[in-house]
Coordinates of N, CA and C in Angstrom, one line a residue:
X72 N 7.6 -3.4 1.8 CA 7.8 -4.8 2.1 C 8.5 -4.9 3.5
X73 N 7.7 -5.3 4.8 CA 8.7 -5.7 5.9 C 8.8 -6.8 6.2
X74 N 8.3 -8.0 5.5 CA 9.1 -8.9 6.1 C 10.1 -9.3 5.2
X75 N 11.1 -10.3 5.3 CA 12.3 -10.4 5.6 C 12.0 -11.6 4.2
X76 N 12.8 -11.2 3.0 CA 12.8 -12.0 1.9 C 13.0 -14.0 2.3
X77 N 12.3 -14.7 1.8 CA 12.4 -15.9 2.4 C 12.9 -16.9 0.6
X78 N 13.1 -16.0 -0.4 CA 13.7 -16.3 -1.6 C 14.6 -18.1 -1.6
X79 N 15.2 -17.7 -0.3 CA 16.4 -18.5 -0.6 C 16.1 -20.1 -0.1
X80 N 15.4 -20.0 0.9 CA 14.9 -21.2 1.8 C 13.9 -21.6 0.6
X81 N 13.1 -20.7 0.0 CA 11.8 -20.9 -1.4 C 12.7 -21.6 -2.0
X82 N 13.8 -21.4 -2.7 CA 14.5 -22.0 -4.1 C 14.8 -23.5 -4.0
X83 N 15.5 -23.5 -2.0 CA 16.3 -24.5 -2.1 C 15.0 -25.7 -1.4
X84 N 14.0 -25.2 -0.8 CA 13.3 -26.4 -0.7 C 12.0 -26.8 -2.3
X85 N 12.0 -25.7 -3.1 CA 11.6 -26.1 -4.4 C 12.5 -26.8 -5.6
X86 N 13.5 -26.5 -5.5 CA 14.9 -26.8 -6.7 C 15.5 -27.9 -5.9
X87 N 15.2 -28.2 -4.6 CA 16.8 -29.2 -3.9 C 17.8 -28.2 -4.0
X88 N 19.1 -29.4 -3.3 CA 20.4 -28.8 -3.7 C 21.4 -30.0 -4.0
X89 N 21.8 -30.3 -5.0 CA 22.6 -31.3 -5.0 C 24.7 -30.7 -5.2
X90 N 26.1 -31.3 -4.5 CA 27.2 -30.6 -4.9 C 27.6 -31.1 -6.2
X91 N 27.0 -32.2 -6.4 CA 27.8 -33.3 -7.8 C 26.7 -32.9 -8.9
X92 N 27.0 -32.5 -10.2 CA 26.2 -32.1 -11.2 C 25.3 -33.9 -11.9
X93 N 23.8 -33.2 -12.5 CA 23.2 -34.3 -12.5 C 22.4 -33.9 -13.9
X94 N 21.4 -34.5 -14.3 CA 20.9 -34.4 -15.2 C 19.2 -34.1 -15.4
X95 N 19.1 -33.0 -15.1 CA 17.0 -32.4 -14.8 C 16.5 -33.0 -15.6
X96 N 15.3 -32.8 -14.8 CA 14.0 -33.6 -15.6 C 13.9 -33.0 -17.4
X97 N 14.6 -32.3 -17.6 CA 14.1 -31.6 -18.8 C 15.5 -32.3 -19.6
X98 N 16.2 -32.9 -19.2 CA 17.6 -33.4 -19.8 C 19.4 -32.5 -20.0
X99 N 18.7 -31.5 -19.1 CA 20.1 -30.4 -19.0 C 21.1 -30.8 -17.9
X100 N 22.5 -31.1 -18.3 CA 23.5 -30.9 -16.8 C 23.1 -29.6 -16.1
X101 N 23.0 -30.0 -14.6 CA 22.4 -29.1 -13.3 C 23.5 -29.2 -12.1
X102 N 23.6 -28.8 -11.2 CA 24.1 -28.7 -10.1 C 23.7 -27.9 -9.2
X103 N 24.6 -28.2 -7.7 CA 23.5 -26.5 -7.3 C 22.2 -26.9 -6.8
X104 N 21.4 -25.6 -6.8 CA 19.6 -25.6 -6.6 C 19.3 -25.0 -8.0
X105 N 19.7 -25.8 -8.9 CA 19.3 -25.8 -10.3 C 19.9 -24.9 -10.7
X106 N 21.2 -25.0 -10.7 CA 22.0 -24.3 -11.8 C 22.5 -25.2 -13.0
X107 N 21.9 -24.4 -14.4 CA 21.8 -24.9 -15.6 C 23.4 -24.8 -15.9
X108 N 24.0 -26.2 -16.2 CA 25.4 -26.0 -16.4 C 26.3 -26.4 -18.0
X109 N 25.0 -26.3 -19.1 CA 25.0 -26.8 -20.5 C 23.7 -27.2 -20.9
X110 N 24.2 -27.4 -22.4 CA 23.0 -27.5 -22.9 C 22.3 -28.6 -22.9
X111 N 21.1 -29.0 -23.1 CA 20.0 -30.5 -23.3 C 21.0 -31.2 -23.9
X112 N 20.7 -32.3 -23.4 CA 21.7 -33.8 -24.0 C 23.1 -33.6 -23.7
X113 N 23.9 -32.9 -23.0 CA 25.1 -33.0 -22.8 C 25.2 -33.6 -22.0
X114 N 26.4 -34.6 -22.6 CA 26.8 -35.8 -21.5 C 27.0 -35.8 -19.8
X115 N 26.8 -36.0 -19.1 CA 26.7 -35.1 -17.5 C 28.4 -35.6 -17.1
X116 N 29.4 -36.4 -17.6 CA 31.0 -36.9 -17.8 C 31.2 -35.6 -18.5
X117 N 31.0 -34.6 -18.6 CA 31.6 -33.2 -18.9 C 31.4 -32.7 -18.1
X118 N 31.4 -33.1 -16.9 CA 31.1 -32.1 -15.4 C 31.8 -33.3 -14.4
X119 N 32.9 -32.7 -14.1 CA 33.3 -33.7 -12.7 C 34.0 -32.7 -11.8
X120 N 32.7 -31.9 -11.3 CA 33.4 -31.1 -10.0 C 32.5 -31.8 -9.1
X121 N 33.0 -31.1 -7.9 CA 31.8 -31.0 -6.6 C 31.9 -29.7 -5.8
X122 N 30.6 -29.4 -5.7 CA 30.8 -27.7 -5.5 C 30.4 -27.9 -4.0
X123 N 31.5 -26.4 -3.3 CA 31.2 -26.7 -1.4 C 30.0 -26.4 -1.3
X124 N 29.6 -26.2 0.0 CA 27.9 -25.4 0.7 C 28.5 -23.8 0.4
X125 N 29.7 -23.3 0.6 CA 29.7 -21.9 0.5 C 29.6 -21.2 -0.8
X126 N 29.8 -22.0 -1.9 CA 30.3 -21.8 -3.4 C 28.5 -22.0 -3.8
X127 N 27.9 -23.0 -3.4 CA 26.8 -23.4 -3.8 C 26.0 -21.7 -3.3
X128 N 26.0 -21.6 -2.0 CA 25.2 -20.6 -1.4 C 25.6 -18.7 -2.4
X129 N 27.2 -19.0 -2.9 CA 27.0 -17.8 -3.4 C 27.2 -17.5 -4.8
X130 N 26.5 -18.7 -5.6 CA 26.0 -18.3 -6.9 C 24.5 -18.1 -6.6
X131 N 24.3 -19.1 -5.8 CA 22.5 -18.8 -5.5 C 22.6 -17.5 -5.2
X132 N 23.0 -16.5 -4.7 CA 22.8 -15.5 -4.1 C 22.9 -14.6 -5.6
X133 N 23.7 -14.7 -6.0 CA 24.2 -13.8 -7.4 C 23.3 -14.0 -8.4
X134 N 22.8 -15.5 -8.9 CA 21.6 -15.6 -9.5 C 20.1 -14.9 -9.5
X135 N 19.9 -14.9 -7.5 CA 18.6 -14.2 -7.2 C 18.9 -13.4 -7.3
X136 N 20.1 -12.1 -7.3 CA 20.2 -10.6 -7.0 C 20.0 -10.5 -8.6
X137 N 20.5 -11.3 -9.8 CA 20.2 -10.9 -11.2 C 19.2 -10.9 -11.3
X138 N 18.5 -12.0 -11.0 CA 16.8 -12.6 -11.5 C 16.0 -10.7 -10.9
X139 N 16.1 -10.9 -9.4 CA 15.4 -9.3 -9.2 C 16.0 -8.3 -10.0
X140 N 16.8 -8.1 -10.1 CA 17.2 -6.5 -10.9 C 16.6 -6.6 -12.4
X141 N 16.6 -8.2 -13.4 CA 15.9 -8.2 -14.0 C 14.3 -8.0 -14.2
X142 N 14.1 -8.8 -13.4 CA 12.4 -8.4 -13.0 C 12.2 -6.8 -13.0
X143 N 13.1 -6.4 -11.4 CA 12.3 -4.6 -11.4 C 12.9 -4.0 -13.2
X144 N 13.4 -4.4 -14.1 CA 13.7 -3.5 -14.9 C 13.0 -4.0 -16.0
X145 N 12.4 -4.9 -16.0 CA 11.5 -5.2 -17.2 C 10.3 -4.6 -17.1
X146 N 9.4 -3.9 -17.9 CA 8.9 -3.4 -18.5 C 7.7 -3.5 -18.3
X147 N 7.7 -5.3 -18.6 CA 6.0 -6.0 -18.3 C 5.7 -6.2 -16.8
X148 N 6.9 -6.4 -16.2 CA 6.3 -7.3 -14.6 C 6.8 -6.2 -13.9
X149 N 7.7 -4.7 -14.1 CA 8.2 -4.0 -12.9 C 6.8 -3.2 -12.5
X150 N 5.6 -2.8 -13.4 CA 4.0 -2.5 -13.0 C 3.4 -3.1 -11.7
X151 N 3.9 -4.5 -12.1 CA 3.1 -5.6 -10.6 C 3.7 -5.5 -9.1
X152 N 4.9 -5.6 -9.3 CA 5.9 -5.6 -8.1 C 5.7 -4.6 -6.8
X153 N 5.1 -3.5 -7.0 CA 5.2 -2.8 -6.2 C 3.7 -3.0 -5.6
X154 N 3.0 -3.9 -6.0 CA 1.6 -4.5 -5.2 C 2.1 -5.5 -4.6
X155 N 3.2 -6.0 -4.7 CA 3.0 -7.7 -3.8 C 4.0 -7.4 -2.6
X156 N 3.4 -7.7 -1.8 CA 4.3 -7.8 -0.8 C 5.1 -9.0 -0.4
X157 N 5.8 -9.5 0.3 CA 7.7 -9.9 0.3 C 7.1 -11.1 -0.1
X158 N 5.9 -12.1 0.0 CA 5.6 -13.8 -0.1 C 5.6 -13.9 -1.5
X159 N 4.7 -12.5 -1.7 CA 4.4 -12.7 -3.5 C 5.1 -12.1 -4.0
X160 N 6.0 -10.8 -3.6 CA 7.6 -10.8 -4.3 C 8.3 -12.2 -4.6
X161 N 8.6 -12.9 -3.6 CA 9.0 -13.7 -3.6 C 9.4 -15.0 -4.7
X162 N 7.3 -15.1 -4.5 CA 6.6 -16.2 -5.9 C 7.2 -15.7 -7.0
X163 N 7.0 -14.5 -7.3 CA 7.6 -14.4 -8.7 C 8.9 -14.2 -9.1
X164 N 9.3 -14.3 -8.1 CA 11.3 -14.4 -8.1 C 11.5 -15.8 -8.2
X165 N 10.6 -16.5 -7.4 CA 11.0 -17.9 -7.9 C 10.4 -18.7 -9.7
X166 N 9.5 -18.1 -9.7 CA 8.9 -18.2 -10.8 C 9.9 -18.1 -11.8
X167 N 10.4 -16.9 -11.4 CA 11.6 -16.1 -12.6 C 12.9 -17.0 -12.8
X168 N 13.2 -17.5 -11.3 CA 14.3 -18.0 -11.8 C 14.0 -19.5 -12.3
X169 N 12.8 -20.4 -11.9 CA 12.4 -21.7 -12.4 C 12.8 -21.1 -14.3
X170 N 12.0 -20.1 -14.6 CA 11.4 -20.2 -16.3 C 12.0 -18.8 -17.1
X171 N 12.4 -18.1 -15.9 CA 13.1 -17.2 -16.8 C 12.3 -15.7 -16.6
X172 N 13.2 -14.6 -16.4 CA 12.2 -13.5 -16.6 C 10.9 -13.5 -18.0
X173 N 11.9 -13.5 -18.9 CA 10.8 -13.6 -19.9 C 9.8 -14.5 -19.9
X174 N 9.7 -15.3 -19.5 CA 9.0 -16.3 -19.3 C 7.8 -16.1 -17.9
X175 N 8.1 -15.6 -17.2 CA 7.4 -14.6 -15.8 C 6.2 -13.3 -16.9
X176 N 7.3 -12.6 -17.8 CA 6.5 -12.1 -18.5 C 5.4 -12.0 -19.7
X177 N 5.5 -13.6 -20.1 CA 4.5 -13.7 -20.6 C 3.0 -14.2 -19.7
X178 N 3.1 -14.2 -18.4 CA 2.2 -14.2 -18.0 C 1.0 -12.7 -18.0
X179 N 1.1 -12.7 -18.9 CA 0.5 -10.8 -18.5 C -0.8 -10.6 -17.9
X180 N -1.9 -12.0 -18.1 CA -3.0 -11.4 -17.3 C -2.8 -11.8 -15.8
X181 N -1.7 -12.3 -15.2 CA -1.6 -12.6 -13.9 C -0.7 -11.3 -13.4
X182 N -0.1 -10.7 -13.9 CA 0.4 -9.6 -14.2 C -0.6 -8.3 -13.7
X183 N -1.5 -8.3 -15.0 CA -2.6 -7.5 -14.8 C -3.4 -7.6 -13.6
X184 N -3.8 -9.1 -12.9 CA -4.4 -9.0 -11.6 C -3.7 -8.6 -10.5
X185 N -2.1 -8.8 -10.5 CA -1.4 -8.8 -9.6 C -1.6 -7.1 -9.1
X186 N -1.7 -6.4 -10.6 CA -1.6 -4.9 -10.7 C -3.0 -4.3 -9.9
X187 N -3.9 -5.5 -10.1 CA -5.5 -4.3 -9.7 C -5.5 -5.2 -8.5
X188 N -4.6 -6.1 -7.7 CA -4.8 -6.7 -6.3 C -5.7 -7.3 -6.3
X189 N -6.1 -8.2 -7.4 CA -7.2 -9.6 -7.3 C -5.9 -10.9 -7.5
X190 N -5.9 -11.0 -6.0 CA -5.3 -12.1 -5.9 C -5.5 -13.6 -6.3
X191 N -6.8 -13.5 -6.4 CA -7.7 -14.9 -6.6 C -7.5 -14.9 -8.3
X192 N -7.6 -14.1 -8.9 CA -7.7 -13.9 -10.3 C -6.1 -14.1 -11.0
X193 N -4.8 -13.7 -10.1 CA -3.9 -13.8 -10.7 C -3.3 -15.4 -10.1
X194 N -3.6 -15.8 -9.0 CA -3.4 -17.8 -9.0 C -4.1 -18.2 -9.9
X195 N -5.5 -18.4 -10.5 CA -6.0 -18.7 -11.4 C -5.3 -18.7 -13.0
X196 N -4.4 -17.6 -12.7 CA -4.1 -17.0 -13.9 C -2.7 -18.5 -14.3
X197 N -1.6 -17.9 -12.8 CA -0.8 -19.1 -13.0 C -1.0 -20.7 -12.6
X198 N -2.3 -21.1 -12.5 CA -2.2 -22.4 -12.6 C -3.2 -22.8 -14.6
X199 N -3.8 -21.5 -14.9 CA -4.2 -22.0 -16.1 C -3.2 -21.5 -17.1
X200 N -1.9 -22.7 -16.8 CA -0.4 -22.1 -17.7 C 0.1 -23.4 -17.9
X201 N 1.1 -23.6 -19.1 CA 1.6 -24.5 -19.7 C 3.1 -24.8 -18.1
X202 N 3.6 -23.7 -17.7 CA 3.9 -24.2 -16.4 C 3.2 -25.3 -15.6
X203 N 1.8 -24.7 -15.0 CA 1.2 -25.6 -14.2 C 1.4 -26.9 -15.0
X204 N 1.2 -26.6 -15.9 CA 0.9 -28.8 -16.3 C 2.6 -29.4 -15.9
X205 N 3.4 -28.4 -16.3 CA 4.9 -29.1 -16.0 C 5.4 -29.4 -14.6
X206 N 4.6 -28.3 -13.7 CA 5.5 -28.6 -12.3 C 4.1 -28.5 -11.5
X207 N 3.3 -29.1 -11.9 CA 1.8 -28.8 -11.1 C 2.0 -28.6 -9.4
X208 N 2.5 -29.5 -8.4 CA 2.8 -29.5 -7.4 C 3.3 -27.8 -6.8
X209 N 4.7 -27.1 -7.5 CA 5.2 -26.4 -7.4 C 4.0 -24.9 -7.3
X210 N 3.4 -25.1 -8.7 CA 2.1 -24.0 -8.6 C 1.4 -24.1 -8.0
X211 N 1.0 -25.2 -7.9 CA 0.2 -25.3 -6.7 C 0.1 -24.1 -5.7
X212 N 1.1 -24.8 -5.4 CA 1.7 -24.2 -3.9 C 2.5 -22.4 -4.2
X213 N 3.4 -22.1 -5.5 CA 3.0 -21.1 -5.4 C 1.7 -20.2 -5.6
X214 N 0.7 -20.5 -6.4 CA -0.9 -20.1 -6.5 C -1.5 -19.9 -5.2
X215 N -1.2 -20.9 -4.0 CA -1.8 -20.5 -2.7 C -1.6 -19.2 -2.2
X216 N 0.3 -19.1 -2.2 CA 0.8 -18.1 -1.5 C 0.3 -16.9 -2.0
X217 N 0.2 -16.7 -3.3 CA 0.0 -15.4 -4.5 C -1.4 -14.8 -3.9
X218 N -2.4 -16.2 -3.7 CA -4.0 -15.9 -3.1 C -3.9 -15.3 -2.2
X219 N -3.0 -15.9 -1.2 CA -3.1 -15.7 0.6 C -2.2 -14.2 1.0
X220 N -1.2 -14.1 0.3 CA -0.3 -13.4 0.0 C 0.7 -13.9 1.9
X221 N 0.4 -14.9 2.4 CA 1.1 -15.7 3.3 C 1.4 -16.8 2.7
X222 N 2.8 -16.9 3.8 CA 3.7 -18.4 3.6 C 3.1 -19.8 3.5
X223 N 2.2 -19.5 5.5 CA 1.8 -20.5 6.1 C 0.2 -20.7 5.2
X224 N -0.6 -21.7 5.4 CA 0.3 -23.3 6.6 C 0.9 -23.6 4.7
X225 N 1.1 -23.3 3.9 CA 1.4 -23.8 2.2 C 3.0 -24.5 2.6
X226 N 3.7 -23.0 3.3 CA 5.6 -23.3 3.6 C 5.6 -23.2 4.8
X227 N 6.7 -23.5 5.4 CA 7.2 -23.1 6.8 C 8.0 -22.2 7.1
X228 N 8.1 -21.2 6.5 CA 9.0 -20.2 7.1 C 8.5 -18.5 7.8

């Protein structure tokens, strides 16, 4: 992979970033670029910090370094990884951290395409997912990049 991981600009123009904790569409206290801060239905008056830009920037960073070490060490998706280069590294890092490694891994036949380099076969794969119906927009647009295995014209970086 030589270009230059674009992970972080991916999370924070897909997730936002807000410093005051809030309450996600799914009903969980958040903060952050979606850092899950309790469980569903917790009152968001159980959270009265405000987090700086530097504090914010270095759990994100600690988050993505876990999310990848999970990824390369799992079992189902560390097969695919070594076909994608840094955009479609990327997608599934963000993927990972939106739904969870495990959750990346039940994708297995996108998995499977990623592995035999039919890129067209593995966007197909993640927009025909109980994800896509949830963040349709987001797949979207990761589906392009996975096809294109480029940023542009989908992101700007």
């Amino acid at each position: 992979m030589n270009q230059k991981s674009e992970i972080i600009l991916l999370l924070e123009q897909e997730e936002g970033t807000k410093t005051k904790p809030y309450i996600d569409s799914l009903g969980y206290p958040t903060t952050g670029v979606g850092f899950k801060l309790g469980p569903q239905g917790a009152p968001i008056g159980h959270y009265t910090f405000t987090l700086t830009q530097p504090t914010i920037d270095a759990w994100l960073q600690s988050l993505v370094d876990t999310t990848v070490s999970s990824m390369k060490s799992n079992s189902v998706i560390a097969p695919a990884l070594p076909h994608c280069n840094q955009p479609r590294f990327d997608i599934l890092t963000s993927m990972a951290y939106q739904m969870g490694v495990s959750g990346v891994a039940g994708f297995k036949n996108m998995l499977k395409a990623i592995e035999a380099e039919n890129w067209s076969e593995a966007a197909s794969q993640m927009l025909d997912s109980t994800w896509a119906k949830q963040t349709p927009d987001r797949a979207q647009r990761h589906a392009a990049v996975m096809k294109s295995g480029q940023w542009q014209p989908t992101y700007n970086f």
